[in-house]
Short mmCIF file of C-alpha atoms and ligand atoms in Angstrom, two decimals:
data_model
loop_
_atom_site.label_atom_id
_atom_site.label_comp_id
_atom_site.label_asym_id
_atom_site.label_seq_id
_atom_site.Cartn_x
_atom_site.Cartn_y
_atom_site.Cartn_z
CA UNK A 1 101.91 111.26 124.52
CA UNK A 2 102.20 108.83 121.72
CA UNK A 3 103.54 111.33 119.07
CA UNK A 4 106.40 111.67 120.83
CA UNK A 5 107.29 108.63 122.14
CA UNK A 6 107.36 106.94 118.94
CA UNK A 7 109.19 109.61 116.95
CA UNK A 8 112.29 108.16 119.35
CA UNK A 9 111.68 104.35 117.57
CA UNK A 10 114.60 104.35 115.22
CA UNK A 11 112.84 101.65 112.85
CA UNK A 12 109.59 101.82 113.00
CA UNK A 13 109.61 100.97 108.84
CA UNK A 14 110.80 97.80 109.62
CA UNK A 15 107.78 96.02 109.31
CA UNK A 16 105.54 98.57 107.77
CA UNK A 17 104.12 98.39 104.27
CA UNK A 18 102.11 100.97 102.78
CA UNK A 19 99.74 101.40 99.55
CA UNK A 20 98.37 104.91 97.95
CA UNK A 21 94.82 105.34 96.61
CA UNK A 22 94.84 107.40 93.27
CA UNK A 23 91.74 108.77 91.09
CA UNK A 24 91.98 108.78 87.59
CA UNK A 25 92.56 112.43 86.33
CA UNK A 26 89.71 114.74 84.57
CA UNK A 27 91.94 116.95 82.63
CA UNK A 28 95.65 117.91 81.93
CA UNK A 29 95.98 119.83 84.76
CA UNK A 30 95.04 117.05 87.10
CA UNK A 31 97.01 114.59 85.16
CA UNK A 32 100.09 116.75 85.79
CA UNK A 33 99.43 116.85 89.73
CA UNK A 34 99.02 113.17 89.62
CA UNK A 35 102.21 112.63 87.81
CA UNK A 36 103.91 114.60 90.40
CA UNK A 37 102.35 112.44 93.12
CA UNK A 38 103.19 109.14 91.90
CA UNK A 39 106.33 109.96 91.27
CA UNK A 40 106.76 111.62 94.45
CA UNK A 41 104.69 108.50 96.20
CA UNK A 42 106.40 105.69 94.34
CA UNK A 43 110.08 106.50 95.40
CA UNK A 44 108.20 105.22 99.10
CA UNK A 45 108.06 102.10 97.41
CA UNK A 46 104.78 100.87 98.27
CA UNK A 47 103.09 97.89 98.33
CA UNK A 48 100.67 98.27 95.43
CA UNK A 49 99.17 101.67 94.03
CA UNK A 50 95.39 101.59 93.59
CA UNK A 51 93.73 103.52 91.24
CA UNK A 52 89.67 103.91 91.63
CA UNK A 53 86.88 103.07 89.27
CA UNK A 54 84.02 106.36 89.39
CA UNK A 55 80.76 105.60 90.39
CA UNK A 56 78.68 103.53 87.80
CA UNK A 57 82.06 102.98 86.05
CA UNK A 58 81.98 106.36 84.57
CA UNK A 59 85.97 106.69 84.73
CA UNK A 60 86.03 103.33 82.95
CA UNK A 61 88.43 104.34 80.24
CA UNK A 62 90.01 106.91 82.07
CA UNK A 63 91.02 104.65 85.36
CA UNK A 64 92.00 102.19 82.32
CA UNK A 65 94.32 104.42 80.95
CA UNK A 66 96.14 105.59 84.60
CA UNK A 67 96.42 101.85 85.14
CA UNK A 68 98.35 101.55 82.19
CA UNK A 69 100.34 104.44 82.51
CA UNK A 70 101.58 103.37 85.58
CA UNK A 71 102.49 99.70 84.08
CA UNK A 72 104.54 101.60 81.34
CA UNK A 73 106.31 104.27 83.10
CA UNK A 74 106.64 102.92 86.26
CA UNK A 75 108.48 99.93 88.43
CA UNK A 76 104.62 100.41 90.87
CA UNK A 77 102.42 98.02 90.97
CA UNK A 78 98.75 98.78 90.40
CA UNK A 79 95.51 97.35 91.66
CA UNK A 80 92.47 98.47 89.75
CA UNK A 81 89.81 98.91 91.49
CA UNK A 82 86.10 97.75 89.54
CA UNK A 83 82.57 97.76 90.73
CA UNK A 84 79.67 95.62 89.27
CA UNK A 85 77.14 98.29 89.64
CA UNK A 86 74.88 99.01 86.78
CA UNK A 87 76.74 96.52 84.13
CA UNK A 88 76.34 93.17 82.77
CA UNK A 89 78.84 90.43 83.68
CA UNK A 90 80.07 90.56 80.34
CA UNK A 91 80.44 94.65 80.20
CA UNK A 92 82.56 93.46 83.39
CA UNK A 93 84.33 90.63 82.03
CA UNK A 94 85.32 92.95 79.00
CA UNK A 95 87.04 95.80 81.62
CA UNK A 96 88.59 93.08 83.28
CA UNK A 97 89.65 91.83 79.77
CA UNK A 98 91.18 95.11 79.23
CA UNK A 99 93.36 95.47 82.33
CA UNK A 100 94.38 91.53 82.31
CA UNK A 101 95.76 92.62 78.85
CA UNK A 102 97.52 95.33 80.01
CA UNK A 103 99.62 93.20 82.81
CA UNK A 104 97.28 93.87 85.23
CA UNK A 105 97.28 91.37 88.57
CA UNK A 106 95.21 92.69 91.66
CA UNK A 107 92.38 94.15 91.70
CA UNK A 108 89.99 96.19 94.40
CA UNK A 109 86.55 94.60 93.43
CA UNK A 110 83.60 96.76 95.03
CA UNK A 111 79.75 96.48 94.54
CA UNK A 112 79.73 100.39 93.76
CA UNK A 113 76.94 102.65 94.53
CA UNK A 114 74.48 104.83 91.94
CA UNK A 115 76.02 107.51 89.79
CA UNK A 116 75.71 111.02 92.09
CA UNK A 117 72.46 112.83 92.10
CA UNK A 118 70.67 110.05 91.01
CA UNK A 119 69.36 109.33 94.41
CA UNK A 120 68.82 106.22 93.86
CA UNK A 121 69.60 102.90 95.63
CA UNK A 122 71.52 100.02 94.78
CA UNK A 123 69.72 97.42 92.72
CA UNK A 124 71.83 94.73 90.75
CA UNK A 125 71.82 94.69 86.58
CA UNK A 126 69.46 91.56 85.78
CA UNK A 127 72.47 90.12 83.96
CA UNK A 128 75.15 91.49 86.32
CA UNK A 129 77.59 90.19 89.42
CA UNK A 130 74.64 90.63 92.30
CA UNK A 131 77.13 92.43 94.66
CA UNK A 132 81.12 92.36 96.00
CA UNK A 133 81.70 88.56 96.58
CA UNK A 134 79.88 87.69 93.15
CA UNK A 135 82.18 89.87 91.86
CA UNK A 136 85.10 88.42 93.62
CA UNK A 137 83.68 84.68 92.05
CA UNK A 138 83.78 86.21 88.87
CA UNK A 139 87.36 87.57 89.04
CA UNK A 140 88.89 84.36 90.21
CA UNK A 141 87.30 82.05 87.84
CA UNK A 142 88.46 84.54 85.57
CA UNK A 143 92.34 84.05 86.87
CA UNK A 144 94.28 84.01 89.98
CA UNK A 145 94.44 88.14 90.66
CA UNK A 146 95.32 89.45 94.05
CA UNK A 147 92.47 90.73 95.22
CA UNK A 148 91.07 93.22 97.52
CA UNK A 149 87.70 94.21 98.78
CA UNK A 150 86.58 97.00 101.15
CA UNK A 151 85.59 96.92 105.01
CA UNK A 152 83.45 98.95 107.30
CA UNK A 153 84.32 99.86 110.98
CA UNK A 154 81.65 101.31 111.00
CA UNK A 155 79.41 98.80 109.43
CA UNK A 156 78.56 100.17 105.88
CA UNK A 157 75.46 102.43 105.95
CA UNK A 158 73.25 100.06 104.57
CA UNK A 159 73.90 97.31 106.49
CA UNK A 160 71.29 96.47 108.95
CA UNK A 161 73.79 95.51 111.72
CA UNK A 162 77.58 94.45 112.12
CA UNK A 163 76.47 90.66 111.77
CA UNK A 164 75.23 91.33 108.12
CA UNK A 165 78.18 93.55 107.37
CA UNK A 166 80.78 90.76 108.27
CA UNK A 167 78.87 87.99 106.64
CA UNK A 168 79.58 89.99 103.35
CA UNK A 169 82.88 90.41 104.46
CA UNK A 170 83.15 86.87 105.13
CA UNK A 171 81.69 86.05 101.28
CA UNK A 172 84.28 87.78 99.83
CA UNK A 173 86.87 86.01 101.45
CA UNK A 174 85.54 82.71 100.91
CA UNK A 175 85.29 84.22 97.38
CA UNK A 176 89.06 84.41 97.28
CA UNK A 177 89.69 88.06 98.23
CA UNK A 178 92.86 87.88 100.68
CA UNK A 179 92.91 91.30 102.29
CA UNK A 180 90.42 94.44 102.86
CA UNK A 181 90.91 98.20 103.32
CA UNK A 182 88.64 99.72 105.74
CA UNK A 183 86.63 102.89 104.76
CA UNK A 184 88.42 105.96 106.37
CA UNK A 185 87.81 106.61 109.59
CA UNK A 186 88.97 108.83 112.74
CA UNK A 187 88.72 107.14 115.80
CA UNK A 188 91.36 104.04 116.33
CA UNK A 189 89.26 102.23 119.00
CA UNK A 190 86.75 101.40 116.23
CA UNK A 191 89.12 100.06 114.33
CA UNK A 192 90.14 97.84 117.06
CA UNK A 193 86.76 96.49 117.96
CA UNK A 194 85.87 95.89 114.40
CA UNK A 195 88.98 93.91 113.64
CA UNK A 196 88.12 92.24 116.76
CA UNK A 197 85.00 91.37 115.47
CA UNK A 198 86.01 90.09 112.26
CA UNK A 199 88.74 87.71 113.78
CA UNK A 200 85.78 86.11 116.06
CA UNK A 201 84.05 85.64 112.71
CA UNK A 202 86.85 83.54 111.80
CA UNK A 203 88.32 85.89 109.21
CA UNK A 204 92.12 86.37 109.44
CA UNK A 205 92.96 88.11 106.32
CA UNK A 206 94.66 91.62 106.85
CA UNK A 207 92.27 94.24 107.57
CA UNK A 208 94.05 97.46 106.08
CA UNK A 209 93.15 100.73 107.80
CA UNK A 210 92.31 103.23 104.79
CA UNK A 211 94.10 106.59 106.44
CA UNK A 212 92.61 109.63 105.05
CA UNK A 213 94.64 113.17 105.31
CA UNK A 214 92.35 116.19 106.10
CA UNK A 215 92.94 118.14 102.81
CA UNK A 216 89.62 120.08 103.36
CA UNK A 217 87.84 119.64 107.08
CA UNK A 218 84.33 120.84 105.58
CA UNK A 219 84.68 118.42 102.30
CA UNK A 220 85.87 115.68 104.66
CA UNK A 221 83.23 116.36 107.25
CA UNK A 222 80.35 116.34 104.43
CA UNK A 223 81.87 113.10 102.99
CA UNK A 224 81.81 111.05 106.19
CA UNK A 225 78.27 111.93 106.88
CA UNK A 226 77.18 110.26 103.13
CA UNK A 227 79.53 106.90 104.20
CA UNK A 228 79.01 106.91 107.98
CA UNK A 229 82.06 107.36 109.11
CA UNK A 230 81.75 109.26 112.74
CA UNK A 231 83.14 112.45 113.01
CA UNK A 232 83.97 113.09 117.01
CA UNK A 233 83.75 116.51 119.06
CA UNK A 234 87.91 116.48 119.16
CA UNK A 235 88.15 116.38 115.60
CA UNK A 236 86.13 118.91 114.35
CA UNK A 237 87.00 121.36 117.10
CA UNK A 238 90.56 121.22 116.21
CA UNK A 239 89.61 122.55 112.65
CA UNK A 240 87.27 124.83 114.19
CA UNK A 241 87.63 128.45 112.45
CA UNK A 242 90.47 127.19 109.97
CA UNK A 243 88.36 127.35 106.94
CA UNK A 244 90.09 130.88 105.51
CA UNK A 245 93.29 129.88 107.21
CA UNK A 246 95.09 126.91 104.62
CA UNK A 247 98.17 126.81 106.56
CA UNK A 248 97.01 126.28 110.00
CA UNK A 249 94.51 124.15 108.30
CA UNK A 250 97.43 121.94 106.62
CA UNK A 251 99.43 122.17 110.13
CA UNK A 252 96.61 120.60 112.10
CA UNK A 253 96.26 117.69 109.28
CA UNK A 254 99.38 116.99 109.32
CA UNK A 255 99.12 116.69 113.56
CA UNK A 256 95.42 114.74 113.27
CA UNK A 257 97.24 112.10 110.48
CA UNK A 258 100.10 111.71 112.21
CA UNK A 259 98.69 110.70 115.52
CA UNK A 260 96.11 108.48 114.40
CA UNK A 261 98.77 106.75 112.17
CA UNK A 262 101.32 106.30 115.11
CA UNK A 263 98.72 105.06 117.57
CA UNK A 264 97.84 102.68 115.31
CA UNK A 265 101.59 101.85 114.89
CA UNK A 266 101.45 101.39 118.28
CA UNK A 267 98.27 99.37 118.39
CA UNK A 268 100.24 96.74 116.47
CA UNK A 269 99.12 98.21 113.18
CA UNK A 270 101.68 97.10 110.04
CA UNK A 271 99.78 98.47 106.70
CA UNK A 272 98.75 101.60 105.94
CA UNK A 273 96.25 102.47 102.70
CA UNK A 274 96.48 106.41 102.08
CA UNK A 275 93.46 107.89 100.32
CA UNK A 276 95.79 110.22 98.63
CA UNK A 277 92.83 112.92 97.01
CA UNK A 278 96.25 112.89 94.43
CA UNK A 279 98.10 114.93 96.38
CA UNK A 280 101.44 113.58 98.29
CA UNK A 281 102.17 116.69 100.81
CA UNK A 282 100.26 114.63 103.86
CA UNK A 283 101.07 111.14 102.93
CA UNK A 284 104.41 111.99 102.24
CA UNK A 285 104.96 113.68 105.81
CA UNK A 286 103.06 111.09 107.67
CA UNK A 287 105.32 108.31 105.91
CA UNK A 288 108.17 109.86 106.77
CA UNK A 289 107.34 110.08 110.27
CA UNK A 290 106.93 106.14 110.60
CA UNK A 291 110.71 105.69 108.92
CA UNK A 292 109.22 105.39 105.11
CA UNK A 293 111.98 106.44 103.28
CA UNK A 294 111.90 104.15 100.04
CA UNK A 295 115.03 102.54 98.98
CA UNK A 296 116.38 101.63 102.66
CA UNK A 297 112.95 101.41 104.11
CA UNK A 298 114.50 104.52 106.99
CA UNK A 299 117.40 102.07 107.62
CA UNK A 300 119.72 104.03 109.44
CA UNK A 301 123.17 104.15 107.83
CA UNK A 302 124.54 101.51 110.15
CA UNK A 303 122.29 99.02 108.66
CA UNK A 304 122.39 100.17 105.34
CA UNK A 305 125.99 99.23 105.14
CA UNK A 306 125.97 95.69 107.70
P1 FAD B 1 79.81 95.13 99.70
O1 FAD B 1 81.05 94.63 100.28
O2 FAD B 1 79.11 94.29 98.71
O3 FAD B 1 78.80 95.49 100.83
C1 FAD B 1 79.18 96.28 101.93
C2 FAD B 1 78.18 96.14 103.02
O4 FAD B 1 76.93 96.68 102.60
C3 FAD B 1 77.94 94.70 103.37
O5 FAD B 1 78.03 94.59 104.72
C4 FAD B 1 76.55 94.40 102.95
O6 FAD B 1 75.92 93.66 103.94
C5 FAD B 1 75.91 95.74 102.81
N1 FAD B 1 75.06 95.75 101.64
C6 FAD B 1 75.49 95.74 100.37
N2 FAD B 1 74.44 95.78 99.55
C7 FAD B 1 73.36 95.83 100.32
C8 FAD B 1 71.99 95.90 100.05
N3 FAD B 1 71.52 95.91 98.81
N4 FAD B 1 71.13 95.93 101.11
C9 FAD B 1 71.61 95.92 102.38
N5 FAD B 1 72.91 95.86 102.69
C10 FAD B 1 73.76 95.82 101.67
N6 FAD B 1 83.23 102.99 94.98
C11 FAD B 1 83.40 103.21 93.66
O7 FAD B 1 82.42 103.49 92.95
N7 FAD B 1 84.62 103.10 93.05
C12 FAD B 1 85.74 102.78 93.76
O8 FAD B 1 86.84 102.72 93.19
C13 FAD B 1 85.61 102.55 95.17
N8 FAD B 1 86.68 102.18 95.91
C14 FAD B 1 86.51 101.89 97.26
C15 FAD B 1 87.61 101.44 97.99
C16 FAD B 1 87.47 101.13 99.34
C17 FAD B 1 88.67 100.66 100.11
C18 FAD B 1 86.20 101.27 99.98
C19 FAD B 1 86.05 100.98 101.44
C20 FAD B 1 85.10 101.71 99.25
C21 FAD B 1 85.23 102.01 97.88
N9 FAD B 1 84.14 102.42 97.10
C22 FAD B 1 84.31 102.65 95.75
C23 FAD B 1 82.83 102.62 97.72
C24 FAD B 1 81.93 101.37 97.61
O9 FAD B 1 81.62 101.12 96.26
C25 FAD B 1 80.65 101.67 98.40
O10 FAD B 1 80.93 101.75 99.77
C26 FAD B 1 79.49 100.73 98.13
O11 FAD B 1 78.33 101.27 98.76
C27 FAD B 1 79.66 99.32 98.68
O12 FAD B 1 80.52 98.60 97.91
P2 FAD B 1 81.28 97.34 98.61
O13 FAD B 1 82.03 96.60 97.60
O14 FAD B 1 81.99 97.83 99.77
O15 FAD B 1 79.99 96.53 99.03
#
C-alpha cells in the first residue's frame, strides 16, 4: 500500500513546495485561531500564503487587512486572492491599489460567483473585468504580479464541457497567469486525466492540486455537491456514522489526506495548496508526513550538517 511504502522515503521534501489557503477572520475569536495557524503554518515555510476574497468582495477590507498583517508580522509571503464579480474595473483597480501599496506581489485572480442566497447567476458589471482572464489583463497591465488563477478537474459546473473549461484556462495563461490551483477534489485519477488534458492543450504551467482536509464530512460533502467536485462510495463510507464521534472523525481525515497526498507524491506530484478552513491540525500532520519540516525542509541530520 502506498502509505506505507512512502513513509520509508527519507526525503520526500526534497522537491516539494507547499502553499496554505487562509480566510479572512469574522471576529476576535477567529482572528486568534488564525494567528495560531499561521504561525503554526509559516514555520513550514511555504511557498506563498493565500488569503481569500468573500463572495461579491464582501471581505474586501477584511482580506485587506489579513494581507497586511501578514506583510507586517511575518517573513510569509501572501497572494491575495480578488474576484471581478459585481464591481467596476475601477472599484477593482482601487483594491488592487490598496494591496500593491501594501507590498503586495501575487495575486489569485478569480471571476467569483453571486453573494450566497442570492440565487442568482453570474452576469458581468457593465463597466467591470467580463470574467478571470480579463481580470488577469487587467492585473498585468497594472504591474508584473505573480499570478494565479483556479482550475477544474472536474470541469467547473458551468462549463458546458472540458473543451470550454480549458479554453478559459488557456485565456488566463495567455493573460499572464503562470500557475493554477485546482478546486479540491478526492479522487487522484481525475487529477491525472485533467492535467493530461491541459498539457495536450498546450498549457504547461503548474497545475497545483488544492488538497482539502476533512474537518467536517457532512459540511464537506454538502460543499462539493454546490462546486461539483465528486464525492465516491469509498469516501463517504469511511465517514459513515462518525458524525457524533470527532475523534474517529479527525483519525479517518487524517488517513483520507494523507493517502491522497502521498499517491499524488507518488504520481510525480511536487506542490501542494492546503485549503486550510484556518485550522493547522491536518495540514500540519499531512506535511509532516511528506518530510515538511520548515527550516531543513526534513533534511535528516546528516545533510543538515554536509
Ligand atoms: P473562470 O476561470 O473565469 O471560469 C471557470 C470556468 O467556468 C471556465 O471553464 C469557464 O468556461 C466557465 N465559465 C465561467 N463563466 C461562465 C459563464 N458565464 N457561462 C458558462 N461558463 C462559464 N471565490 C471567491 O469568491 N473568492 C475566492 O477567494 C475564491 N478563491 C478560489 C480559489 C481557487 C483555487 C478556486 C479553484 C476557486 C476559488 N473561488 C473563489 C471560487 C471561484 O470564484 C468560483 O469557482 C467561480 O464560479 C469561478 O471563478 P473562476 O475564476 O474560477 O472562473
Amino acid at each position: 500500500m502506498s502509505v506505507l511504502r512512502l513513509s520509508r522515503r527519507p526525503h520526500i521534501a526534497d522537491n516539494i513546495s507547499v502553499s496554505f489557503e487562509f480566510f479572512p477572520p469574522k471576529n476576535e475569536d477567529m482572528e486568534n485561531r488564525l494567528w495560531d495557524t499561521v504561525t503554526r503554518l509559516g514555520a513550514l515555510e511555504p511557498e506563498f500564503v493565500s488569503v481569500t476574497y468573500g463572495a461579491g468582495g464582501s471581505t474586501r477590507e477584511r482580506t485587506v487587512r489579513t494581507v497586511k498583517r501578514i506583510l507586517t508580522e511575518t517573513d510569509l509571503v501572501p497572494a491575495a486572492h480578488l474576484t471581478c464579480i459585481d464591481a467596476s474595473r475601477e472599484e477593482v483597480d482601487a483594491v488592487v491599489r490598496d494591496f500593491a501599496s501594501l507590498g503586495v506581489k501575487r495575486f489569485v485572480a478569480l471571476r467569483g460567483d453571486p453573494a450566497e442566497g442570492t440565487g442568482a447567476s453570474y452576469r458581468p458589471h457593465d463597466d467591470g473585468y467580463q470574467n478571470a482572464a480579463s481580470l488577469v489583463a487587467g492585473l498585468k497591465a497594472f504591474a508584473d504580479f505573480d499570478i494565479t488563477v483556479s482550475a477544474y478537474p472536474e470541469k467547473h459546473p458551468e462549463s458546458p464541457d472540458f473543451a470550454t473549461d480549458i479554453d478559459m484556462l488557456k485565456r488566463k495563461v495567455d493573460n499572464g497567469a503562470t500557475r493554477a490551483i485546482t478546486q479540491f477534489f478526492f479522487d487522484n485519477d481525475l487529477f491525472e486525466n485533467y492535467v493530461e488534458r491541459v498539457r495536450r492543450a498546450g498549457i504547461y504551467i503548474p497545475i497545483i492540486p488544492g488538497v482539502l482536509p476533512i474537518h467536517n464530512f457532512t459540511q464537506v460533502a454538502n460543499f462539493a455537491a454546490r462546486c461539483g467536485t465528486h464525492v465516491p462510495d469509498w469516501l463517504a463510507e469511511r465517514f459513515d456514522g462518525l458524525e457524533r464521534d470527532p475523534q474517529t472523525h479527525a483519525l479517518v481525515a487524517a488517513a483520507v489526506a494523507a493517502e491522497q497526498v502521498l499517491d499524488l507524491v507518488e504520481r510525480g506530484t511536487q506542490n501542494f495548496h492546503f485549503y486550510t478552513m484556518n485550522r493547522s491540525d491536518l495540514a500540519f500532520a499531512i506535511c509532516h508526513l511528506i518530510g515538511i519540516r520548515g527550516g531543513s525542509r526534513g533534511l535528516s541530520q546528516d545533510n543538515q550538517a554536509a
